[in-house]
mmCIF file of C-alpha atoms and ligand atoms in Angstrom:
data_model
loop_
_atom_site.group_PDB
_atom_site.id
_atom_site.type_symbol
_atom_site.label_atom_id
_atom_site.label_comp_id
_atom_site.label_asym_id
_atom_site.label_seq_id
_atom_site.Cartn_x
_atom_site.Cartn_y
_atom_site.Cartn_z
ATOM 1 C CA MET A 215 125.146 175.269 287.072
ATOM 2 C CA PRO A 216 126.614 176.601 283.806
ATOM 3 C CA ILE A 217 125.715 180.192 283.145
ATOM 4 C CA ASP A 218 123.565 181.002 280.124
ATOM 5 C CA ILE A 219 125.451 183.322 277.780
ATOM 6 C CA ILE A 220 123.090 185.064 275.400
ATOM 7 C CA PRO A 221 124.595 186.972 272.460
ATOM 8 C CA LEU A 222 121.351 187.676 270.563
ATOM 9 C CA LYS A 223 118.830 190.334 271.561
ATOM 10 C CA THR A 224 115.919 188.356 270.128
ATOM 11 C CA GLU A 225 116.837 185.375 272.285
ATOM 12 C CA MET A 226 117.233 187.582 275.348
ATOM 13 C CA GLN A 227 113.786 189.075 274.723
ATOM 14 C CA ALA A 228 112.257 185.624 274.277
ATOM 15 C CA ARG A 229 113.843 184.366 277.500
ATOM 16 C CA SER A 230 112.668 187.431 279.425
ATOM 17 C CA ASN A 231 109.130 187.116 277.991
ATOM 18 C CA HIS A 232 109.050 183.506 279.075
ATOM 19 C CA LEU A 233 110.176 184.353 282.632
ATOM 20 C CA ARG A 234 107.680 187.161 282.933
ATOM 21 C CA ASN A 235 104.858 184.935 281.644
ATOM 22 C CA GLN A 236 105.765 182.499 284.415
ATOM 23 C CA GLY A 237 105.359 185.322 286.925
ATOM 24 C CA LYS A 238 109.088 185.541 287.647
ATOM 25 C CA THR A 239 110.713 188.908 288.377
ATOM 26 C CA ILE A 240 113.931 189.962 286.641
ATOM 27 C CA GLY A 241 116.734 191.909 288.329
ATOM 28 C CA PHE A 242 119.270 193.513 285.959
ATOM 29 C CA VAL A 243 122.810 194.849 286.329
ATOM 30 C CA PRO A 244 124.209 196.448 283.150
ATOM 31 C CA THR A 245 128.026 196.643 282.980
ATOM 32 C CA MET A 246 130.887 197.144 280.562
ATOM 33 C CA GLY A 247 132.668 194.121 282.032
ATOM 34 C CA TYR A 248 136.163 193.772 283.508
ATOM 35 C CA LEU A 249 134.201 193.099 286.666
ATOM 36 C CA HIS A 250 135.291 194.084 290.158
ATOM 37 C CA GLU A 251 133.819 194.004 293.625
ATOM 38 C CA GLY A 252 131.726 197.116 292.857
ATOM 39 C CA HIS A 253 129.895 195.280 290.076
ATOM 40 C CA LEU A 254 129.546 192.140 292.212
ATOM 41 C CA SER A 255 127.971 194.130 295.060
ATOM 42 C CA LEU A 256 125.253 195.329 292.642
ATOM 43 C CA MET A 257 124.649 191.743 291.494
ATOM 44 C CA ARG A 258 124.120 190.628 295.114
ATOM 45 C CA LEU A 259 121.688 193.496 295.638
ATOM 46 C CA ALA A 260 119.792 192.557 292.455
ATOM 47 C CA LYS A 261 119.672 188.902 293.469
ATOM 48 C CA SER A 262 118.101 189.828 296.789
ATOM 49 C CA MET A 263 115.383 191.777 294.951
ATOM 50 C CA ALA A 264 114.318 189.484 292.091
ATOM 51 C CA ASP A 265 113.790 185.844 291.133
ATOM 52 C CA THR A 266 116.194 185.913 288.172
ATOM 53 C CA LEU A 267 119.460 187.814 287.841
ATOM 54 C CA VAL A 268 120.519 189.072 284.382
ATOM 55 C CA VAL A 269 123.843 190.834 283.885
ATOM 56 C CA SER A 270 124.930 192.464 280.621
ATOM 57 C CA ILE A 271 128.479 193.014 279.484
ATOM 58 C CA PHE A 272 128.695 195.475 276.604
ATOM 59 C CA VAL A 273 131.357 198.113 275.956
ATOM 60 C CA ASN A 274 129.005 200.596 274.378
ATOM 61 C CA PRO A 275 130.656 202.484 271.478
ATOM 62 C CA THR A 276 128.093 205.318 271.399
ATOM 63 C CA GLN A 277 129.136 206.600 274.810
ATOM 64 C CA PHE A 278 132.798 207.032 273.845
ATOM 65 C CA GLY A 279 133.929 210.224 272.139
ATOM 66 C CA PRO A 280 136.679 210.543 269.518
ATOM 67 C CA GLY A 281 140.086 209.995 271.129
ATOM 68 C CA GLU A 282 138.593 208.276 274.203
ATOM 69 C CA ASP A 283 139.520 204.760 275.322
ATOM 70 C CA LEU A 284 136.957 202.588 273.454
ATOM 71 C CA GLY A 285 139.635 200.408 271.827
ATOM 72 C CA ALA A 286 141.783 200.187 274.955
ATOM 73 C CA TYR A 287 138.944 199.559 277.425
ATOM 74 C CA PRO A 288 139.990 196.506 279.524
ATOM 75 C CA ARG A 289 138.277 193.238 278.650
ATOM 76 C CA ASP A 290 138.477 189.720 280.122
ATOM 77 C CA PHE A 291 135.379 187.760 279.262
ATOM 78 C CA GLU A 292 136.590 184.410 280.671
ATOM 79 C CA ARG A 293 137.257 185.917 284.065
ATOM 80 C CA ASP A 294 133.996 187.943 284.032
ATOM 81 C CA GLN A 295 132.047 184.822 283.172
ATOM 82 C CA SER A 296 133.494 182.869 286.088
ATOM 83 C CA LEU A 297 132.841 185.771 288.503
ATOM 84 C CA CYS A 298 129.222 185.895 287.283
ATOM 85 C CA ARG A 299 128.903 182.162 287.805
ATOM 86 C CA LYS A 300 130.147 182.502 291.398
ATOM 87 C CA GLU A 301 127.582 185.235 292.052
ATOM 88 C CA GLY A 302 124.759 183.046 290.804
ATOM 89 C CA VAL A 303 124.003 185.113 287.702
ATOM 90 C CA ASP A 304 121.287 183.290 285.708
ATOM 91 C CA MET A 305 121.836 184.886 282.332
ATOM 92 C CA LEU A 306 124.672 186.905 280.872
ATOM 93 C CA PHE A 307 123.639 189.102 277.938
ATOM 94 C CA TYR A 308 126.778 189.584 275.865
ATOM 95 C CA PRO A 309 125.985 191.194 272.524
ATOM 96 C CA THR A 310 128.324 192.490 269.850
ATOM 97 C CA ALA A 311 128.232 196.127 268.748
ATOM 98 C CA SER A 312 126.612 195.165 265.431
ATOM 99 C CA GLN A 313 123.969 193.189 267.320
ATOM 100 C CA MET A 314 123.099 196.327 269.315
ATOM 101 C CA TYR A 315 123.434 198.910 266.549
ATOM 102 C CA GLY A 316 122.151 198.032 263.090
ATOM 103 C CA PRO A 317 123.623 199.651 259.944
ATOM 104 C CA ARG A 318 121.019 202.427 259.777
ATOM 105 C CA PHE A 319 120.797 203.065 263.508
ATOM 106 C CA GLN A 320 119.729 206.692 264.042
ATOM 107 C CA THR A 321 117.520 206.983 267.135
ATOM 108 C CA PHE A 322 118.994 208.390 270.335
ATOM 109 C CA ILE A 323 117.722 209.304 273.771
ATOM 110 C CA ALA A 324 119.106 212.675 274.890
ATOM 111 C CA LEU A 325 118.328 214.496 278.117
ATOM 112 C CA GLU A 326 118.171 218.287 277.936
ATOM 113 C CA GLN A 327 119.626 219.453 281.270
ATOM 114 C CA LEU A 328 121.446 216.877 283.391
ATOM 115 C CA PRO A 329 124.207 216.355 280.775
ATOM 116 C CA LEU A 330 125.053 220.083 280.815
ATOM 117 C CA HIS A 331 126.950 219.543 284.068
ATOM 118 C CA LEU A 332 129.988 217.607 285.432
ATOM 119 C CA CYS A 333 131.101 214.790 283.080
ATOM 120 C CA GLY A 334 128.781 216.019 280.310
ATOM 121 C CA ILE A 335 130.955 219.101 279.808
ATOM 122 C CA SER A 336 134.135 217.286 278.790
ATOM 123 C CA ARG A 337 132.270 214.241 277.383
ATOM 124 C CA PRO A 338 129.444 215.886 275.372
ATOM 125 C CA ALA A 339 128.159 212.668 273.719
ATOM 126 C CA PHE A 340 128.542 210.454 276.774
ATOM 127 C CA PHE A 341 125.111 210.659 278.399
ATOM 128 C CA ARG A 342 123.331 210.446 275.037
ATOM 129 C CA GLY A 343 125.162 207.144 274.503
ATOM 130 C CA VAL A 344 124.435 205.942 278.039
ATOM 131 C CA ALA A 345 120.740 206.902 277.944
ATOM 132 C CA THR A 346 120.318 205.258 274.553
ATOM 133 C CA VAL A 347 122.044 201.987 275.404
ATOM 134 C CA VAL A 348 120.350 201.692 278.783
ATOM 135 C CA THR A 349 116.923 202.251 277.194
ATOM 136 C CA LYS A 350 117.734 199.578 274.585
ATOM 137 C CA LEU A 351 118.990 197.164 277.261
ATOM 138 C CA PHE A 352 115.780 197.751 279.269
ATOM 139 C CA ASN A 353 113.735 196.886 276.177
ATOM 140 C CA ILE A 354 115.797 193.767 275.544
ATOM 141 C CA VAL A 355 116.140 192.443 279.132
ATOM 142 C CA LYS A 356 112.717 193.698 280.318
ATOM 143 C CA PRO A 357 113.773 193.926 283.984
ATOM 144 C CA ASN A 358 111.416 194.632 286.869
ATOM 145 C CA THR A 359 114.301 196.183 288.718
ATOM 146 C CA ALA A 360 117.716 197.494 287.637
ATOM 147 C CA ILE A 361 120.673 198.372 289.846
ATOM 148 C CA PHE A 362 123.229 201.135 289.277
ATOM 149 C CA GLY A 363 126.224 202.296 291.315
ATOM 150 C CA GLN A 364 126.380 205.627 293.160
ATOM 151 C CA LYS A 365 130.003 205.794 291.968
ATOM 152 C CA ASP A 366 128.610 207.097 288.686
ATOM 153 C CA TYR A 367 126.248 209.541 290.359
ATOM 154 C CA GLN A 368 125.412 211.643 287.295
ATOM 155 C CA GLN A 369 124.673 208.488 285.301
ATOM 156 C CA LEU A 370 122.336 207.325 288.074
ATOM 157 C CA ARG A 371 120.533 210.676 287.984
ATOM 158 C CA VAL A 372 120.251 210.477 284.172
ATOM 159 C CA ILE A 373 118.752 206.991 284.350
ATOM 160 C CA ARG A 374 116.284 207.836 287.112
ATOM 161 C CA GLN A 375 115.226 210.884 285.067
ATOM 162 C CA LEU A 376 114.754 208.962 281.833
ATOM 163 C CA VAL A 377 112.760 206.249 283.606
ATOM 164 C CA GLN A 378 110.520 208.965 285.051
ATOM 165 C CA ASP A 379 110.265 211.026 281.850
ATOM 166 C CA LEU A 380 109.534 208.068 279.562
ATOM 167 C CA ASP A 381 107.257 206.267 282.058
ATOM 168 C CA LEU A 382 109.353 203.110 282.051
ATOM 169 C CA ASP A 383 107.882 200.568 284.422
ATOM 170 C CA ILE A 384 111.220 199.659 286.034
ATOM 171 C CA GLN A 385 112.345 200.145 289.570
ATOM 172 C CA ILE A 386 115.790 201.775 289.796
ATOM 173 C CA THR A 387 117.887 201.009 292.856
ATOM 174 C CA SER A 388 121.360 202.311 293.643
ATOM 175 C CA GLY A 389 124.248 200.578 295.417
ATOM 176 C CA PRO A 390 126.974 202.340 297.449
ATOM 177 C CA THR A 391 130.464 202.900 296.042
ATOM 178 C CA VAL A 392 132.791 200.006 296.793
ATOM 179 C CA ARG A 393 136.352 201.142 297.535
ATOM 180 C CA GLU A 394 139.794 199.609 297.864
ATOM 181 C CA SER A 395 141.062 199.413 301.436
ATOM 182 C CA ASP A 396 142.807 202.799 301.053
ATOM 183 C CA GLY A 397 139.650 204.512 299.747
ATOM 184 C CA LEU A 398 140.193 204.474 295.964
ATOM 185 C CA ALA A 399 136.816 203.832 294.297
ATOM 186 C CA MET A 400 136.928 200.573 292.391
ATOM 187 C CA SER A 401 136.816 201.065 288.631
ATOM 188 C CA SER A 402 137.705 198.981 285.608
ATOM 189 C CA ARG A 403 139.843 201.918 284.519
ATOM 190 C CA ASN A 404 142.084 201.552 287.610
ATOM 191 C CA ALA A 405 143.771 198.810 285.564
ATOM 192 C CA TYR A 406 145.323 201.581 283.419
ATOM 193 C CA LEU A 407 147.250 203.008 286.406
ATOM 194 C CA SER A 408 150.967 202.273 286.683
ATOM 195 C CA ALA A 409 152.443 201.447 290.098
ATOM 196 C CA SER A 410 153.894 204.941 290.284
ATOM 197 C CA GLN A 411 150.524 206.548 289.410
ATOM 198 C CA ARG A 412 148.510 204.527 291.878
ATOM 199 C CA PRO A 413 149.268 206.794 294.925
ATOM 200 C CA SER A 414 148.094 209.841 292.910
ATOM 201 C CA ALA A 415 144.762 208.135 292.218
ATOM 202 C CA LEU A 416 143.999 208.305 295.929
ATOM 203 C CA THR A 417 143.812 212.071 295.697
ATOM 204 C CA LEU A 418 140.146 211.936 294.570
ATOM 205 C CA TYR A 419 139.017 210.253 297.772
ATOM 206 C CA GLN A 420 141.312 212.446 299.879
ATOM 207 C CA ALA A 421 139.858 215.600 298.339
ATOM 208 C CA LEU A 422 136.322 214.359 299.092
ATOM 209 C CA CYS A 423 137.208 213.504 302.719
ATOM 210 C CA GLN A 424 139.032 216.790 303.210
ATOM 211 C CA THR A 425 135.967 218.697 302.011
ATOM 212 C CA ARG A 426 133.618 216.723 304.213
ATOM 213 C CA ASN A 427 135.858 217.430 307.241
ATOM 214 C CA ARG A 428 136.000 221.138 306.451
ATOM 215 C CA ILE A 429 132.210 221.294 306.251
ATOM 216 C CA GLU A 430 131.956 219.466 309.560
ATOM 217 C CA ASN A 431 134.248 222.188 310.947
ATOM 218 C CA GLY A 432 131.795 224.876 309.804
ATOM 219 C CA LEU A 433 133.054 225.933 306.367
ATOM 220 C CA THR A 434 130.213 226.465 303.888
ATOM 221 C CA ASP A 435 131.665 228.513 301.007
ATOM 222 C CA ALA A 436 131.647 226.136 298.036
ATOM 223 C CA ASN A 437 134.267 228.100 296.044
ATOM 224 C CA ALA A 438 136.755 228.056 298.936
ATOM 225 C CA LEU A 439 136.125 224.326 299.473
ATOM 226 C CA ILE A 440 136.675 223.624 295.784
ATOM 227 C CA GLN A 441 139.870 225.709 295.661
ATOM 228 C CA SER A 442 141.414 223.715 298.530
ATOM 229 C CA ALA A 443 140.367 220.462 296.844
ATOM 230 C CA VAL A 444 142.001 221.587 293.565
ATOM 231 C CA SER A 445 145.213 222.451 295.454
ATOM 232 C CA LEU A 446 145.237 219.063 297.162
ATOM 233 C CA VAL A 447 144.743 217.204 293.871
ATOM 234 C CA LEU A 448 147.427 219.191 292.069
ATOM 235 C CA SER A 449 149.934 218.532 294.865
ATOM 236 C CA PHE A 450 150.092 214.902 293.668
ATOM 237 C CA PRO A 451 152.293 213.992 290.667
ATOM 238 C CA GLU A 452 150.784 213.503 287.192
ATOM 239 C CA THR A 453 147.341 214.892 288.086
ATOM 240 C CA ALA A 454 145.131 217.259 286.107
ATOM 241 C CA VAL A 455 141.659 218.419 287.185
ATOM 242 C CA ASP A 456 138.811 217.954 284.704
ATOM 243 C CA TYR A 457 136.266 219.348 287.188
ATOM 244 C CA ILE A 458 135.604 219.587 290.901
ATOM 245 C CA ALA A 459 132.058 220.677 291.701
ATOM 246 C CA ILE A 460 129.723 221.007 294.637
ATOM 247 C CA CYS A 461 126.192 220.769 293.386
ATOM 248 C CA ASP A 462 122.549 220.145 294.042
ATOM 249 C CA PRO A 463 121.969 216.351 294.160
ATOM 250 C CA ASP A 464 118.857 216.585 291.966
ATOM 251 C CA THR A 465 119.604 219.242 289.348
ATOM 252 C CA LEU A 466 123.426 218.957 289.465
ATOM 253 C CA GLU A 467 123.581 222.769 289.354
ATOM 254 C CA ASP A 468 126.451 224.372 291.278
ATOM 255 C CA ILE A 469 125.624 225.595 294.747
ATOM 256 C CA GLN A 470 127.415 228.504 296.412
ATOM 257 C CA THR A 471 126.817 227.702 300.087
ATOM 258 C CA VAL A 472 126.772 224.231 301.590
ATOM 259 C CA ASP A 473 123.866 224.845 303.958
ATOM 260 C CA ARG A 474 121.723 221.996 302.612
ATOM 261 C CA PRO A 475 122.334 218.502 301.188
ATOM 262 C CA ALA A 476 124.870 218.703 298.377
ATOM 263 C CA ILE A 477 127.071 216.366 296.392
ATOM 264 C CA MET A 478 130.725 216.887 295.644
ATOM 265 C CA ALA A 479 131.778 215.276 292.372
ATOM 266 C CA LEU A 480 135.145 215.320 290.677
ATOM 267 C CA ALA A 481 136.948 214.001 287.624
ATOM 268 C CA VAL A 482 140.739 213.923 287.703
ATOM 269 C CA LYS A 483 143.222 212.672 285.148
ATOM 270 C CA VAL A 484 146.132 210.697 286.539
ATOM 271 C CA GLY A 485 148.491 210.436 283.598
ATOM 272 C CA LYS A 486 146.135 209.549 280.752
ATOM 273 C CA THR A 487 143.604 207.826 283.006
ATOM 274 C CA ARG A 488 140.449 209.787 283.798
ATOM 275 C CA LEU A 489 138.948 208.838 287.169
ATOM 276 C CA ILE A 490 135.729 210.035 288.823
ATOM 277 C CA ASP A 491 134.358 209.913 292.354
ATOM 278 C CA ASN A 492 131.759 211.678 294.496
ATOM 279 C CA MET A 493 130.474 212.020 298.003
ATOM 280 C CA MET A 494 127.261 213.281 299.612
ATOM 281 C CA LEU A 495 128.043 216.268 301.846
HETATM 282 P P1 AMP B 535 130.701 200.059 284.330
HETATM 283 O O1 AMP B 535 131.052 198.637 284.027
HETATM 284 O O2 AMP B 535 131.892 200.853 284.815
HETATM 285 O O3 AMP B 535 129.907 200.736 283.265
HETATM 286 O O4 AMP B 535 129.761 200.000 285.615
HETATM 287 C C1 AMP B 535 128.617 199.192 285.664
HETATM 288 C C2 AMP B 535 127.842 199.516 286.917
HETATM 289 O O5 AMP B 535 128.674 199.280 288.065
HETATM 290 C C3 AMP B 535 127.395 200.959 287.007
HETATM 291 O O6 AMP B 535 126.099 201.015 287.578
HETATM 292 C C4 AMP B 535 128.410 201.581 287.914
HETATM 293 O O7 AMP B 535 127.956 202.722 288.594
HETATM 294 C C5 AMP B 535 128.668 200.435 288.868
HETATM 295 N N1 AMP B 535 129.973 200.589 289.535
HETATM 296 C C6 AMP B 535 131.159 200.862 288.967
HETATM 297 N N2 AMP B 535 132.120 200.978 289.913
HETATM 298 C C7 AMP B 535 131.509 200.792 291.113
HETATM 299 C C8 AMP B 535 131.952 200.817 292.474
HETATM 300 N N3 AMP B 535 133.242 201.030 292.793
HETATM 301 N N4 AMP B 535 131.055 200.572 293.442
HETATM 302 C C9 AMP B 535 129.740 200.345 293.120
HETATM 303 N N5 AMP B 535 129.258 200.320 291.873
HETATM 304 C C10 AMP B 535 130.126 200.554 290.864
#
């Protein structure tokens, strides 16, 4: 079956209204495209939870800061489309930036606390852009359920929070991080890595595993754990640490002692490529 590609938000809304009037449920996976197995795993999850599967591909300009990689972000719509077809995606919402943001666009969704941590520190406009575009996509696609990856843990927390705070009637489900066979978390941005940089990218996962092992061996001092993780990362060529944090999984505030559930999250630059990963401790 050919996949339905929908570039217009009014058409997407009309199609979703029609489905909902027929009593059909809609599962939704928002993406920025350049799809990989991580995205596909979320599509399979969504398909198992709803009658109709809608995927969006939109490289959202409002979540990129000045000097970030908006222009360079990898794109391959033909390949994405055929992957979506193989996964049984029913509709692919594929708007342009001007379709999503009109000339006098001026309304944003901004959370007060969650963006003060982790990625929000070096990317101050990022979560405002994410929260805004996801809210818009929810209003356009009208899903019953939407799936997000744990790979972007802070983003998942932001979306769960906005759904709760704004009383959106949408079920949010998360899917586990899909990794390459050596442990590197799949990401569209891995395409930026040169062959010589690729081994350094593995340092994120190694730092997470090292920390988990140390905790299993009885270490609980978060600062000491973070210092060893920083040393490990910096022992690889071309790496720079944006942040390495051990924090409360709900508030994302730093914790001092790992004597309760915690999440370790890190952002590392390998050359010019900024990579993130996380692990529950
Ligand atoms: P993106 O296209 O990078 O904006 O990601 C779209 C969705 O896919 C988000 O919910 C991400 O968290 C999720 N995602 C990205 N990478 C992975 C991965 N390696 N495993 C699972 N989900 C992922």
